[in-house]
């Protein structure tokens, strides 16, 4: 029977070609929206790796300072700010950090992980940072006073990056791999101070709940000389229950330390809201546009099927006269349009399958894409069946005697 | 003849209301989406107060410093602009100003966050701000580093409640008191060089290191004598940048960048390119290609509906052909009908776009959004609707016109 449906579809290929194009494009639109939704939902299930409650980011924006200058003005200021913040009664813990959660500021380096060039967040952080951000130490140790005297540069990896570089083997004490520009392992110069893993923390998903998990590592903050390891923001963890009105006093005290600079306080809770909104708004807008596009195609489909039924009245009349039931006619109409849908889904799925095959979106796991494609197929089948019901029902009401006189 | 076609088209539309509804729904929705995007781009790209002379302006929002080991990119510094963008030939006026920087105040325990730009006195001559109170900061203010400030009406409301007549009063920013010089009409956030809440003289900035910096925090506007001078100004800026002496060649050896128009500035944000060369053609191709791709699905949908309506009109076609109408006559008639349908849909699209934009302005999704429709956008609506009408009408019209009169009269379509 199914083969017969496809043959019927093929016989009317001229009329069906445009319908097929429409269903195909619809399928792609559904795939895009549903895959993005599935991706976001999948991300939301992962743990964050830090705690945003009761923390503020404090930035200092001032006379425009050349960040790479070595005259130390900025460094002196950073140290005094950190001291001052640590002494405040409302503050439980304070740290200087780059790549602050939800900030979008990016301090990164490129390297190779699993044969792929990858951006790795390289976050300088002061010793109290573990407690301030409540990172979860999983193995090894965190930075300590006196690490500067070590013969190697200590590094704390996130779980995902440790797995990417060292697989299942124990990363503690291993040296960070180095690569040539083409991704082949390189041999470091003799005598160079190498980086060595001293600990592993849980994945640090600083872009928040709805974003992908970035590869990241932490390095000790350098406050002696301005360089890539000098952090730029202060993060403070307040004692639970500190009222919002404490902000003015804290800002005024810090302003005393750095006159002429703007002291900007943003609760991480607010930054988080902004970040989540910036993820959800495009999904909602995309969803609304897709909904209207598909509603439009659906209405068009009802119209076309309706006309088809009218045009094929004699054919259905003959079938009824030869003993076909109304149910049979309805199933035929639905079957034909679903056969067409199947064709669109198969072509569309083959096209979408190129995305993982060609490695176009490396952050998108094939499983999530698969869920998106399956959901899109399901929605399209249900929707098309729904659109076929009314025209199909009209066809069942054709009276054979009158249909045969048609023309 | 045109009124005849229009009358006939409206008759046909009224005959099958369901199909007319489907068509108008699709066209109206499609046009709504495209017009909302068009309106947003129009507000970014079209001249309008305080950037009324945008057509003659060039900006330097981005430069790249390259060294052997380091790269530093972003807004240029004052030092670099002073050496490369001052007194270019063909330029009528030049101004250097900072990007908006956040400043904080507390008023009765409540926090007020605003954007502050620091600007030189030329800024107020190049951009035509509408002052509702007082006036701009002056050359004397700049020379004496007077802590004075110009604010928008929206900022006046935040700092002084509902009061007017605030010139000469002080407000505290980052623990420092500024005296109000003037109040201007609030600027929409789509005005990239003039959007801010507060403006103060450059010299109120802390220290004077910034006068030497190559990178960080600044932008320049170059007002050309006329549009024809723009190409020459761009070339001269590029030449000076290439000759620029780098103060510390161990860090950076080369500066790259360009003086660019607003269109180039907007495209640069969307399409990655070289720092000294904005891929304008590619940017436009992406935009128009995207709009065309978005039109395709609705167009195919309308083509489908039109084709399946052939049957309904086959006797009409047969009669007209039998009485000597040529295929071409019929094609013209059907395409014209479809264009009229699309123009009607375009009207719905305009209403829909107006509603969406009004909602955007009212919501806080974008800061100080001032979107609206104007005659340019109305013109675009006409163009897009007509294009859509031809795109979706041509193929069905051709199919209809091919019908053989005898078969058509018998009612056998396609």
Short mmCIF file of C-alpha atoms in Angstrom, two decimals, chain A residues 14-15 18-19 21-22 25-26 29 59 61-66 68-69 71 73 247-248 251-252 255 259-267 277 281 288-289 292-293 295-297 299-304 306-307 310-311 406-407, chain B residues 16 18-19 21-22 25-27 29-30 33 70 72 98 101-104 106 109 111 113 172 174-175 205-206 209-210 213 215-218 251-252 294 297-298 300-301 303-305 307-309 311-312 365 395 399 410 413-414:
data_model
loop_
_atom_site.label_atom_id
_atom_site.label_comp_id
_atom_site.label_asym_id
_atom_site.label_seq_id
_atom_site.Cartn_x
_atom_site.Cartn_y
_atom_site.Cartn_z
CA UNK A 14 4.44 18.38 -11.35
CA UNK A 15 1.83 19.58 -8.89
CA UNK A 18 6.30 22.92 -5.14
CA UNK A 19 4.53 21.38 -2.14
CA UNK A 21 9.84 22.40 -1.62
CA UNK A 22 7.56 24.03 0.94
CA UNK A 25 11.93 24.33 3.90
CA UNK A 26 9.45 23.98 6.77
CA UNK A 29 13.10 25.79 9.86
CA UNK A 59 35.01 46.94 37.93
CA UNK A 61 36.93 52.13 34.82
CA UNK A 62 39.08 55.15 34.74
CA UNK A 63 41.41 57.45 33.01
CA UNK A 64 42.23 55.28 30.09
CA UNK A 65 45.08 53.04 31.14
CA UNK A 66 47.24 51.10 28.76
CA UNK A 68 50.22 46.44 28.98
CA UNK A 69 52.20 49.33 30.45
CA UNK A 71 54.76 51.50 35.18
CA UNK A 73 50.18 52.32 38.52
CA UNK A 247 26.42 48.95 48.16
CA UNK A 248 26.74 52.74 48.50
CA UNK A 251 31.52 51.89 46.65
CA UNK A 252 32.45 55.06 48.58
CA UNK A 255 36.39 55.22 45.62
CA UNK A 259 40.05 58.58 43.35
CA UNK A 260 39.09 59.59 39.83
CA UNK A 261 38.06 56.11 38.78
CA UNK A 262 34.55 54.83 38.32
CA UNK A 263 33.74 52.00 40.69
CA UNK A 264 31.06 49.88 39.06
CA UNK A 265 29.19 47.28 41.07
CA UNK A 266 27.09 44.62 39.41
CA UNK A 267 25.54 41.81 41.43
CA UNK A 277 17.55 36.91 28.73
CA UNK A 281 14.97 36.23 23.59
CA UNK A 288 7.45 33.11 16.93
CA UNK A 289 8.73 33.67 13.39
CA UNK A 292 3.94 32.08 11.77
CA UNK A 293 5.89 30.70 8.81
CA UNK A 295 1.04 28.44 10.18
CA UNK A 296 1.17 30.18 6.81
CA UNK A 297 2.38 27.03 5.07
CA UNK A 299 -3.08 27.32 5.69
CA UNK A 300 -1.65 27.12 2.18
CA UNK A 301 -1.59 23.35 2.44
CA UNK A 302 -5.25 23.24 3.47
CA UNK A 303 -6.08 25.41 0.46
CA UNK A 304 -4.13 23.29 -1.99
CA UNK A 306 -9.02 21.45 -0.77
CA UNK A 307 -8.59 22.36 -4.43
CA UNK A 310 -12.42 19.44 -5.77
CA UNK A 311 -10.42 18.66 -8.88
CA UNK A 406 -19.27 15.98 -12.72
CA UNK A 407 -17.77 18.00 -15.58
CA UNK B 16 -13.03 33.19 -2.47
CA UNK B 18 -10.70 31.77 2.45
CA UNK B 19 -7.96 31.86 -0.18
CA UNK B 21 -7.35 35.33 3.80
CA UNK B 22 -4.56 32.74 3.44
CA UNK B 25 -2.02 36.35 6.13
CA UNK B 26 1.17 35.05 4.50
CA UNK B 27 2.07 38.29 2.75
CA UNK B 29 3.33 38.34 8.12
CA UNK B 30 6.29 38.21 5.73
CA UNK B 33 9.14 40.74 9.62
CA UNK B 70 50.90 40.54 20.63
CA UNK B 72 45.68 44.61 20.53
CA UNK B 98 35.31 58.79 24.09
CA UNK B 101 31.57 54.87 29.90
CA UNK B 102 29.41 53.87 32.85
CA UNK B 103 29.32 56.29 35.80
CA UNK B 104 27.56 55.75 39.11
CA UNK B 106 23.62 57.52 44.56
CA UNK B 109 20.16 55.68 48.74
CA UNK B 111 21.69 53.89 42.58
CA UNK B 113 23.91 54.32 36.46
CA UNK B 172 27.62 63.90 41.73
CA UNK B 174 31.74 58.83 40.92
CA UNK B 175 32.08 60.97 44.03
CA UNK B 205 39.52 62.79 32.59
CA UNK B 206 41.95 61.65 35.31
CA UNK B 209 48.46 59.64 30.12
CA UNK B 210 45.52 59.20 27.76
CA UNK B 213 47.86 56.28 24.18
CA UNK B 215 44.70 52.37 21.80
CA UNK B 216 41.71 52.57 24.04
CA UNK B 217 38.44 54.33 24.56
CA UNK B 218 38.27 56.93 21.77
CA UNK B 251 55.66 45.50 21.42
CA UNK B 252 53.85 46.73 18.32
CA UNK B 294 13.16 34.67 3.85
CA UNK B 297 9.00 30.09 1.52
CA UNK B 298 6.06 32.53 1.52
CA UNK B 300 6.39 29.20 -2.91
CA UNK B 301 3.35 29.02 -0.66
CA UNK B 303 2.59 30.10 -5.95
CA UNK B 304 1.03 26.86 -4.73
CA UNK B 305 -2.21 28.56 -3.81
CA UNK B 307 -1.72 27.35 -9.16
CA UNK B 308 -4.37 25.36 -7.42
CA UNK B 309 -6.81 28.17 -8.17
CA UNK B 311 -9.15 25.29 -12.04
CA UNK B 312 -11.51 27.79 -10.53
CA UNK B 365 14.70 44.93 25.39
CA UNK B 395 4.99 31.27 -12.70
CA UNK B 399 0.88 28.23 -16.34
CA UNK B 410 -14.34 22.24 -20.46
CA UNK B 413 -6.94 22.45 -15.61
CA UNK B 414 -3.19 21.92 -15.84
#
